[in-house]
Each structure stands twice: as C-alpha cells, then as structure tokens.
PDB file of C-alpha atoms in Angstrom:
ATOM      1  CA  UNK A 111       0.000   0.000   0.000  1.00 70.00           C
ATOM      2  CA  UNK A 112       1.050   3.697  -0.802  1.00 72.00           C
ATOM      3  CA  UNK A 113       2.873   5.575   2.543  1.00 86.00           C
ATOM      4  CA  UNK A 114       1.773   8.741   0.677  1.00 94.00           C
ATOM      5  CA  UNK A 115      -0.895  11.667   0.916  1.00 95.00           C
ATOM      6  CA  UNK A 116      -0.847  14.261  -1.809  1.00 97.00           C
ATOM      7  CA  UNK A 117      -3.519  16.930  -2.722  1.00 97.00           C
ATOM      8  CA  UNK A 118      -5.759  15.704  -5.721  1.00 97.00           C
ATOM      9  CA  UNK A 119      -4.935  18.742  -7.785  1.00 97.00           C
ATOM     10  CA  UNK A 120      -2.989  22.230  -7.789  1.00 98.00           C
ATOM     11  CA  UNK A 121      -2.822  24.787 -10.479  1.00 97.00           C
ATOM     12  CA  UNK A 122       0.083  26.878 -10.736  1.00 97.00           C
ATOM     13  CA  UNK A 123       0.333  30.081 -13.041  1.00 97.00           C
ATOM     14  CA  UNK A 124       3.445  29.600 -15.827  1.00 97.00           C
ATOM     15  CA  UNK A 125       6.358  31.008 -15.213  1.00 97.00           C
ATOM     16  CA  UNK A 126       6.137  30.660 -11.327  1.00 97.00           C
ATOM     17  CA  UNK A 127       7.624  28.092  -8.906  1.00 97.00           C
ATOM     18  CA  UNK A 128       4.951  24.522  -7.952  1.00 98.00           C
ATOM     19  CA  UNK A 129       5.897  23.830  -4.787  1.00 98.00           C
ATOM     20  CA  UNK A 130       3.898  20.334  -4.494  1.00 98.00           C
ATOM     21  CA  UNK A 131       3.323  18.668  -0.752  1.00 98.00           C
ATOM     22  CA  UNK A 132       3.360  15.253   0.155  1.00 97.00           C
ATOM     23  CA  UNK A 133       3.201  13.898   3.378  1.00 97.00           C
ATOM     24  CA  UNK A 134       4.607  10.222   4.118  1.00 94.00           C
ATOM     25  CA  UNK A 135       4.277   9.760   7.921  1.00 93.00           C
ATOM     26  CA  UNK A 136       4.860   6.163   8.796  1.00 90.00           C
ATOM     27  CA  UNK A 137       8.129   6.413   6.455  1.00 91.00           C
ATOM     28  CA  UNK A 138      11.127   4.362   8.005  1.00 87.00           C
ATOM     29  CA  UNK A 139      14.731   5.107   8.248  1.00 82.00           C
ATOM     30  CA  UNK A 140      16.176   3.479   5.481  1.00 85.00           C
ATOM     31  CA  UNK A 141      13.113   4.327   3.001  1.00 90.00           C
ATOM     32  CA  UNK A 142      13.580   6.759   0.210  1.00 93.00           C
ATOM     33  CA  UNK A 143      11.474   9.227  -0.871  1.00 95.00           C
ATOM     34  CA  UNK A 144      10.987   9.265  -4.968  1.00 96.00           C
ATOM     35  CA  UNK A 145       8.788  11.567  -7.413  1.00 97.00           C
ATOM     36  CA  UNK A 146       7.711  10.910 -10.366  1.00 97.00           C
ATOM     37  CA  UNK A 147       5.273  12.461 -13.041  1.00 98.00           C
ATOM     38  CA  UNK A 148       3.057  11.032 -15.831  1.00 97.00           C
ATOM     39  CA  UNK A 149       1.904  12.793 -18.857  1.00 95.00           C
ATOM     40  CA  UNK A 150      -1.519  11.798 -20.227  1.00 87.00           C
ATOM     41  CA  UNK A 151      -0.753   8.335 -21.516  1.00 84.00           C
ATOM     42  CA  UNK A 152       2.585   7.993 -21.099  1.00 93.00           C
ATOM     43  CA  UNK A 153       4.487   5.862 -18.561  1.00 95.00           C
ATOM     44  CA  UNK A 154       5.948   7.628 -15.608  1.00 96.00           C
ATOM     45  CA  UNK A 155       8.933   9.661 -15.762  1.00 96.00           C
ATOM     46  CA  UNK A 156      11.533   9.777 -12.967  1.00 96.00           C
ATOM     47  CA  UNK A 157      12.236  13.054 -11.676  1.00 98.00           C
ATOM     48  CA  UNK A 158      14.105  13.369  -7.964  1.00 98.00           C
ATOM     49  CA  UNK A 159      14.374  11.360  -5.226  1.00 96.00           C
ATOM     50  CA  UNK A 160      16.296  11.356  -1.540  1.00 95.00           C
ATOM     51  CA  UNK A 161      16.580  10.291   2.068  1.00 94.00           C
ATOM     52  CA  UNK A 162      17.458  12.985   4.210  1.00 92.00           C
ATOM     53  CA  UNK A 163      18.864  15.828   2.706  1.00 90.00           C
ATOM     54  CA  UNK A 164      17.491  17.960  -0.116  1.00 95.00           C
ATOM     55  CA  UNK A 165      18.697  17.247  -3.332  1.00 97.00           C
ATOM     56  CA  UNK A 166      18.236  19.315  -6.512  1.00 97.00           C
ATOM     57  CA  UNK A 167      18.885  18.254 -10.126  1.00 97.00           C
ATOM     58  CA  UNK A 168      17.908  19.875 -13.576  1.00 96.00           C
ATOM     59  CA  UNK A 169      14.235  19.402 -13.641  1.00 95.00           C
ATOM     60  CA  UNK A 170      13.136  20.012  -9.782  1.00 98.00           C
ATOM     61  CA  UNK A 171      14.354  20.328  -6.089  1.00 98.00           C
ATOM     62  CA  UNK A 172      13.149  17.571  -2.949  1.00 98.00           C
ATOM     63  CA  UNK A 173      13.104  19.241   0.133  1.00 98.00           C
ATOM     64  CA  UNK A 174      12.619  16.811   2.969  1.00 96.00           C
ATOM     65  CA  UNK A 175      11.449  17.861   6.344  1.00 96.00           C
ATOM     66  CA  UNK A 176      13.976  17.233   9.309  1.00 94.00           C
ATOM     67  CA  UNK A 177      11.560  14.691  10.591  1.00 94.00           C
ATOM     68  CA  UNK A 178      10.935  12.782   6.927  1.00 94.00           C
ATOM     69  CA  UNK A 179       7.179  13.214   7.459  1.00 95.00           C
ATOM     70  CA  UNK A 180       6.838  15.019   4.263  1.00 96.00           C
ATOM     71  CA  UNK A 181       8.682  16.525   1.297  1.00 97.00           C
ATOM     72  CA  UNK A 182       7.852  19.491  -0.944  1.00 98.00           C
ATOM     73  CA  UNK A 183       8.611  18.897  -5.019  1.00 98.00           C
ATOM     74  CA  UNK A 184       9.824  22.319  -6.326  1.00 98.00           C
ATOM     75  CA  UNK A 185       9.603  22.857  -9.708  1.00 98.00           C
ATOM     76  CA  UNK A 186      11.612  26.339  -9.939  1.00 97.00           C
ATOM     77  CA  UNK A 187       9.667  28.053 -13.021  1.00 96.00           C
ATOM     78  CA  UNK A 188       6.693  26.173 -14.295  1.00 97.00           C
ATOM     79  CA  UNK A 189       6.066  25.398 -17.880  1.00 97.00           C
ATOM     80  CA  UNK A 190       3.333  24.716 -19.868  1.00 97.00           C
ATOM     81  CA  UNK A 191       5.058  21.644 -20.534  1.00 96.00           C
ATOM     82  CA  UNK A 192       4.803  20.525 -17.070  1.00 97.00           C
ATOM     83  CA  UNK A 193       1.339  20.220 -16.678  1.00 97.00           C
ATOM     84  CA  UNK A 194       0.954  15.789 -15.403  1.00 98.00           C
ATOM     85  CA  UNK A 195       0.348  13.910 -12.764  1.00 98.00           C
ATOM     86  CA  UNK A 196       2.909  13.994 -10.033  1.00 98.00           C
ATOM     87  CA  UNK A 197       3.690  11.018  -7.652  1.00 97.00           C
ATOM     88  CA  UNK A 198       5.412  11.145  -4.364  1.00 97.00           C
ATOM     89  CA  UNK A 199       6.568   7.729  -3.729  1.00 95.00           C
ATOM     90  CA  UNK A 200       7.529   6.068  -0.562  1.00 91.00           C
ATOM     91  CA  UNK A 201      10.342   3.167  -1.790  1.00 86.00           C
ATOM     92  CA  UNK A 202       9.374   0.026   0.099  1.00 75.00           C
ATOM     93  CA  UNK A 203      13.135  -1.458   1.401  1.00 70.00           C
ATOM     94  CA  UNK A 204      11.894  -4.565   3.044  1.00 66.00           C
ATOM     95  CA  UNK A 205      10.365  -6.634   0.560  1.00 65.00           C
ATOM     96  CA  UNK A 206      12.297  -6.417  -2.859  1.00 69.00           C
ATOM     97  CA  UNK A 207      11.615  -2.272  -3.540  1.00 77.00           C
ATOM     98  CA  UNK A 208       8.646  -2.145  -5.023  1.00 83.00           C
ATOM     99  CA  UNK A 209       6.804   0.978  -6.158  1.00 89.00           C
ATOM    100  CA  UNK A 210       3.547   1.324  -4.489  1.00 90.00           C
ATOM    101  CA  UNK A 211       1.840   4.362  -6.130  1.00 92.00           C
ATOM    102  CA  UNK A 212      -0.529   6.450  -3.861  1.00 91.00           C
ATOM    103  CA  UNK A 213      -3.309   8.934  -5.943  1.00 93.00           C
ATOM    104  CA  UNK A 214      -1.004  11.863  -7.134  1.00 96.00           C
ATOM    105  CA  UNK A 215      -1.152  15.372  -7.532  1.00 98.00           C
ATOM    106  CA  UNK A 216      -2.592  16.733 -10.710  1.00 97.00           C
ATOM    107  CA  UNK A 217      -0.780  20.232 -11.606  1.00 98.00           C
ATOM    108  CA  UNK A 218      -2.239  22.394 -14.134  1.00 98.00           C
ATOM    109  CA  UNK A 219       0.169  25.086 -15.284  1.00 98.00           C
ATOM    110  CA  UNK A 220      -1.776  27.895 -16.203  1.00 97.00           C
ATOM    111  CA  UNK A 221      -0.534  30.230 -19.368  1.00 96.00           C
TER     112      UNK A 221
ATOM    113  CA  UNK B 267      20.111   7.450 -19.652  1.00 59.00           C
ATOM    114  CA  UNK B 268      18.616   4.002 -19.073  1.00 66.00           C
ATOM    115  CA  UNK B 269      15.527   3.219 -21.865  1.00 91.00           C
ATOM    116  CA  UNK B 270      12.926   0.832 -20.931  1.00 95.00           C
ATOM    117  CA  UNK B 271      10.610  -0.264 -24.376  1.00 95.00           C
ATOM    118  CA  UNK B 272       7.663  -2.141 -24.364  1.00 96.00           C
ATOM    119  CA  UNK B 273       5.761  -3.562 -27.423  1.00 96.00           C
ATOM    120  CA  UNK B 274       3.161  -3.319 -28.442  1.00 96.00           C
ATOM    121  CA  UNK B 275       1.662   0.621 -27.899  1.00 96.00           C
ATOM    122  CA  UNK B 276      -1.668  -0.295 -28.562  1.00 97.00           C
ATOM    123  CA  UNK B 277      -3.653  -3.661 -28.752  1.00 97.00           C
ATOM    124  CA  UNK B 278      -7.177  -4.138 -29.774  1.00 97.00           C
ATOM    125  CA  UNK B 279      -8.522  -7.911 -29.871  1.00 95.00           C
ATOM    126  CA  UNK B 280     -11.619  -9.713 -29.429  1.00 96.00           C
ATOM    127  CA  UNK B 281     -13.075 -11.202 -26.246  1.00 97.00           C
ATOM    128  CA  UNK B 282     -11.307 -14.641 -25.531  1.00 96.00           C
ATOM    129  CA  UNK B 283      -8.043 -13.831 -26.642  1.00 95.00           C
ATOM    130  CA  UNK B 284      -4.349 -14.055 -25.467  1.00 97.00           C
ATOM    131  CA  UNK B 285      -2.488 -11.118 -25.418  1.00 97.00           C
ATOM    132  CA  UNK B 286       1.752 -10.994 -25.299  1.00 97.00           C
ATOM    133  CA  UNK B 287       3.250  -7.457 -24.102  1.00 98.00           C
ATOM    134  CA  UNK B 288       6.596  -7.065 -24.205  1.00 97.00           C
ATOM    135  CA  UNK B 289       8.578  -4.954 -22.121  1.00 97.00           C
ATOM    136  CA  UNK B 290      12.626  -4.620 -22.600  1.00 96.00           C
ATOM    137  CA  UNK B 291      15.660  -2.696 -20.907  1.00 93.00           C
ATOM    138  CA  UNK B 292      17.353  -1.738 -23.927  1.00 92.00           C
ATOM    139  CA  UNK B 293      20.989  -0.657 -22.138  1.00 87.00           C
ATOM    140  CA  UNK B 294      21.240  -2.275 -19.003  1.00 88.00           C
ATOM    141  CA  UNK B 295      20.448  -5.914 -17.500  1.00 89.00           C
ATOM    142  CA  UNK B 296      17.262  -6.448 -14.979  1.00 89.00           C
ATOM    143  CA  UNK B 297      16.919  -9.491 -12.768  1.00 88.00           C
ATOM    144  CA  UNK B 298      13.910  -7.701 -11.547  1.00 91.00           C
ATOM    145  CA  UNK B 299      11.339  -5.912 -13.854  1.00 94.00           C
ATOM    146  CA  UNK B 300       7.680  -4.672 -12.277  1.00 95.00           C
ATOM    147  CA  UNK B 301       4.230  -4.791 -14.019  1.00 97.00           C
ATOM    148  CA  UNK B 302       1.247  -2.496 -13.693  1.00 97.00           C
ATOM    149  CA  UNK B 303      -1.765  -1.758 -14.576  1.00 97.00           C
ATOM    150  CA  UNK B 304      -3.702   2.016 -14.737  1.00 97.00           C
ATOM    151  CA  UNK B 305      -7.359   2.182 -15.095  1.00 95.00           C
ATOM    152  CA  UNK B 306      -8.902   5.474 -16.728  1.00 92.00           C
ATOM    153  CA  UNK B 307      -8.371   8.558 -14.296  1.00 91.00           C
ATOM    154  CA  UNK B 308      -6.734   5.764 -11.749  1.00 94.00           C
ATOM    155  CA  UNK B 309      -3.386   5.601  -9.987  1.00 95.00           C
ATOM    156  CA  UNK B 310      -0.608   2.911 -11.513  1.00 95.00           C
ATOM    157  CA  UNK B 311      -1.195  -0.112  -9.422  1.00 96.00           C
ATOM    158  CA  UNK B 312       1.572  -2.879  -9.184  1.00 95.00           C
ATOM    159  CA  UNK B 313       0.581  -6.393 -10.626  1.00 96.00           C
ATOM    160  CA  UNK B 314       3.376  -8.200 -10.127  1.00 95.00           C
ATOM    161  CA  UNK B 315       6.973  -8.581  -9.673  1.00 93.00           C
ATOM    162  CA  UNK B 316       9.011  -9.890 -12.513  1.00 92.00           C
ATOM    163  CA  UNK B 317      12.129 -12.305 -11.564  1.00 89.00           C
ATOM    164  CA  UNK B 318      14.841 -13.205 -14.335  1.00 89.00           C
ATOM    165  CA  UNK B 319      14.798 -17.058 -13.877  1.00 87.00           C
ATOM    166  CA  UNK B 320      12.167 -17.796 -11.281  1.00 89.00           C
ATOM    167  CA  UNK B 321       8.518 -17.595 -11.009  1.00 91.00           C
ATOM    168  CA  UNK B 322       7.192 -14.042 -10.962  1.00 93.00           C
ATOM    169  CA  UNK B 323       5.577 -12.586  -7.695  1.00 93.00           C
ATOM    170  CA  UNK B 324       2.425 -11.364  -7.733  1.00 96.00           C
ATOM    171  CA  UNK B 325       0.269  -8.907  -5.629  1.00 94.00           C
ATOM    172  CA  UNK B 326      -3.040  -9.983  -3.726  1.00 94.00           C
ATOM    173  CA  UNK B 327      -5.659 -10.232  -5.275  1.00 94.00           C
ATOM    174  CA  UNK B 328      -3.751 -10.397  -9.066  1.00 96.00           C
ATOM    175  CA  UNK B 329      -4.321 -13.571 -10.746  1.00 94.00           C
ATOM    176  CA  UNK B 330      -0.897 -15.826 -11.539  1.00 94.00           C
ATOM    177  CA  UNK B 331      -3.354 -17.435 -14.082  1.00 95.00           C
ATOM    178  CA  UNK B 332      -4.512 -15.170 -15.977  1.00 96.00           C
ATOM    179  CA  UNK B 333      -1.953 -12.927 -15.980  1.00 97.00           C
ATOM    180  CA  UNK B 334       1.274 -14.780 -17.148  1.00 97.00           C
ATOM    181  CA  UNK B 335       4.858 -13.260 -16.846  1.00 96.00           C
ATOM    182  CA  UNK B 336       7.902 -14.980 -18.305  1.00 93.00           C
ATOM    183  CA  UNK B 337      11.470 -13.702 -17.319  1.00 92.00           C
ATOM    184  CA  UNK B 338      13.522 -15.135 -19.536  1.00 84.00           C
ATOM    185  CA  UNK B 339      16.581 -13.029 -19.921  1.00 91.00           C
ATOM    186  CA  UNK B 340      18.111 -10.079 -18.083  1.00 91.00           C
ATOM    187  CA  UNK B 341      16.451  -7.898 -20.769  1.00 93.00           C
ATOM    188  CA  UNK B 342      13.101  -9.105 -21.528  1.00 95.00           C
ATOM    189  CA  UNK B 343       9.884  -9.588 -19.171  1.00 95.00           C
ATOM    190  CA  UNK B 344       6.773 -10.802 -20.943  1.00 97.00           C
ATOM    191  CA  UNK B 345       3.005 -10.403 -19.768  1.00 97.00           C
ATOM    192  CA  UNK B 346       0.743 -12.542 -21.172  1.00 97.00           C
ATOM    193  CA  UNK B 347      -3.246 -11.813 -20.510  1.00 97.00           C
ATOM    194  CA  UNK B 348      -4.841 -15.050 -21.095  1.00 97.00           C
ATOM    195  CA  UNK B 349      -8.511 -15.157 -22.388  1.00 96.00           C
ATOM    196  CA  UNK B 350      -9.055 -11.675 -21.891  1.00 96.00           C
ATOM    197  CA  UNK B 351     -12.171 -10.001 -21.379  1.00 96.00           C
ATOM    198  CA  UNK B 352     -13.330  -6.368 -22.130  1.00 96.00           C
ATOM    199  CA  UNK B 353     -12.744  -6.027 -18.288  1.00 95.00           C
ATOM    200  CA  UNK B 354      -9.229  -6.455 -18.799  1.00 96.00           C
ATOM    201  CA  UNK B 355      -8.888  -3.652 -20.986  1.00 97.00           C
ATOM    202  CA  UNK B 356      -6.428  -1.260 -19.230  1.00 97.00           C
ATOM    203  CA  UNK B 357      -3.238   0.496 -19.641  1.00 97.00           C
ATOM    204  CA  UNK B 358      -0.316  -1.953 -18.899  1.00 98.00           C
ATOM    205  CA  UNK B 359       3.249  -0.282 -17.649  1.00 97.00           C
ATOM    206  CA  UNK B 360       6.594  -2.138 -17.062  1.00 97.00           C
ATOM    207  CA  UNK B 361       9.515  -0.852 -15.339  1.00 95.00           C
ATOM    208  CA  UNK B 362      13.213  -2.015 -14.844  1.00 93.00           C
ATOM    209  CA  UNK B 363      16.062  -1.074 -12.957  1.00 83.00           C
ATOM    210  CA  UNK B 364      16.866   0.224  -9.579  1.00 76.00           C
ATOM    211  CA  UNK B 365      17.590  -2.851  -7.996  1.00 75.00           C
ATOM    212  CA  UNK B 366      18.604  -1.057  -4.866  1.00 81.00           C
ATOM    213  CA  UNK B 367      17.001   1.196  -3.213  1.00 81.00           C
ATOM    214  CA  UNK B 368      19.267   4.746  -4.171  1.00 86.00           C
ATOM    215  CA  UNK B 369      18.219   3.870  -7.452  1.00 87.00           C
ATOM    216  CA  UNK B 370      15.643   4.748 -10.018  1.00 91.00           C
ATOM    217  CA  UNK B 371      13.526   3.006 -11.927  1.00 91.00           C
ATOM    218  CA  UNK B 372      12.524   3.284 -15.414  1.00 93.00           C
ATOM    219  CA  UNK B 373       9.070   2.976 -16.893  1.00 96.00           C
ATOM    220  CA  UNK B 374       8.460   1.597 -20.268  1.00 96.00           C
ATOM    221  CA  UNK B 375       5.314   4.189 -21.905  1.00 95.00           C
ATOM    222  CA  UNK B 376       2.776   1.634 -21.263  1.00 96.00           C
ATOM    223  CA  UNK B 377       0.606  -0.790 -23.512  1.00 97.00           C
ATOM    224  CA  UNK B 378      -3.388   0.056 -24.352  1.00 97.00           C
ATOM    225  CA  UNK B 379      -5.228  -2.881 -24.324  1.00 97.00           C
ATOM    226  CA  UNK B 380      -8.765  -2.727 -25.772  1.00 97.00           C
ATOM    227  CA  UNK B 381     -10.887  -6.230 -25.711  1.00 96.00           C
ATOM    228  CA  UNK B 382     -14.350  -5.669 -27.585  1.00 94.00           C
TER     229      UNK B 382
END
C-alpha cells in the first residue's frame, strides 16, 4: 500500500515556482522518498528522489522535512510543458523495492 | 540514460483472446522488472513482480493465471493476458532497474489494451 498523501490537484500560473506537498508519515529510516510524473498516456517519468537531505537536479528540487514526514517537489519556473500527474513515492526497502503508487497530484500550469 | 521499451503501444482484440506485451531494458540488464496496470483517471497499481529465472511474484488479489509473466533473460519480461475479457482492458506499464534502493527506476510508456 502507498505511505503517501498528496492533494488531488494544484494549479500553478506559468512562469512561477509549484511547490507540491506530500506527506509520508509512517516512512522508516532506510526508506527513500521518490517523485515521479506522468503525462496523459505515457508511462511515468523519474524526476528526484532522496533520504534525508534535499537534493536538486535539472528538472526540480526535494526538500525533505527534518523529521521525513513530508517533502515538498519544487519545480523552480513552471512550464506549460509541465502540466501531469505527479507522484510522491515512498520506496518500500523490506520486501524487494517495489513501487507502491498512492493517488497523485494533478498540476495544471496555467498560461 | 537508461531506456525501458515495451511492445506493443496499442492492442485491440476480441473477447477470448491471449495477449503478449513485451517490455525490454534496452541498455542495461534487470533481474527484476515490475508490471502495472492504470485504469482510466486511476493511480498505476503494481501487478506483479518480474524475476529473471524464477517464477514471478504477484500482488493480492492479481491472478498468476490469468496474468502470465515470463522472465527469460536479463532484458526481456513478458506479460501474457490469457482469455481476456473487455474487463481487462487497461493500460499496462513495465519498469526495470533500480535494484537497490538509491536507485531509479525506469518505466516503459505503457501498452493500451482494448478487448471488444
């Protein structure tokens, strides 16, 4: 089962920073935290992921609370382009790492 | 970066038959590949996981015969949906890769399945 809570849906005006939410309470030490985002009809594509610290690459930043309860997906200056489905994944360590994908966020950039 | 295909993109049979999907990591070897399945306006849900050289494990409640998967070599996981019924029809999605967990893995862009 998903570890995850995200809002159903967020709009987010072009040209702006998404900050997306996701909470992941019951996360355990050792369990990453991984987003992803789908485009209508596509398969999911990878986009960050981390354990503890925040970690930034060329499509988004992960910031992850001191605690790990939750983690905030920043994408720094929306496109239209970047209007999907995003997943905040809890990686389940114990049992062969599975992906267990919880409902997603739905982010509208708006022109 | 690591490419994960599957074949075919779209399928459209009639009630009763067996449908092959093919899913293949195209630059790296997988012992262990995942299968999904997405229902309209649905989260991905895992089916099964996909073992290079032993039987697949699957999720409760996902039928081992009716949905078969074949692991033959570390590059190619097969789902076969036996009989299938217009129930069936669904988006199907592989991944590969990241067989710890630091790493990613990589989805293949899904099959459409349509059963009339």
């Amino acid at each position: 089962d998903a570890k995850t809570t995200q809002p159903t849906s967020m709009d987010c005006a072009e040209g702006r920073a998404a900050n997306l939410p996701c909470n992941h309470s019951t996360i355990s030490g050792n369990e990453y935290v991984y987003w992803y985002r789908q485009i209508h009809s596509q398969g999911p594509q990878y986009i960050i992921h981390g354990l503890k610290n925040n970690e930034t690459n060329e499509m988004a930043s992960l910031i992850i609370t001191e605690d790990r309860k939750s983690s905030t997906l920043i994408l720094p200056h929306a496109t239209l382009r970047d209007t999907a489905v995003y997943y905040c994944i809890v990686r389940v360590s114990n049992t062969g790492n599975q992906f267990y994908f919880g409902t997603g966020t739905s982010l509208t950039v708006i022109p | 970066g690591a490419v994960v295909s599957q074949h075919p993109s779209r399928v459209i049979c009639k009630s009763g038959t067996s449908v092959k999907i093919e899913c293949r990591s195209l630059d790296f070897q997988a012992t262990t590949m995942f299968w999904y399945r997405q229902f309209p306006k649905q989260s991905l849900m895992l089916m099964a996981t996909s073992n290079e050289g032993s039987k697949a494990t699957y999720e409760q409640g996902v039928e081992k015969d009716k949905f078969l998967i074949n692991h033959a070599s570390l590059t190619l996981s097969t789902l076969t949906v036996t009989s299938a019924h217009p129930e069936d029809s669904s988006f199907y999605i592989c991944s590969a890769g990241g067989t710890t967990s630091n790493q990613p893995q990589h989805f293949g862009d899904g099959t459409r399945l349509s059963i009339l």
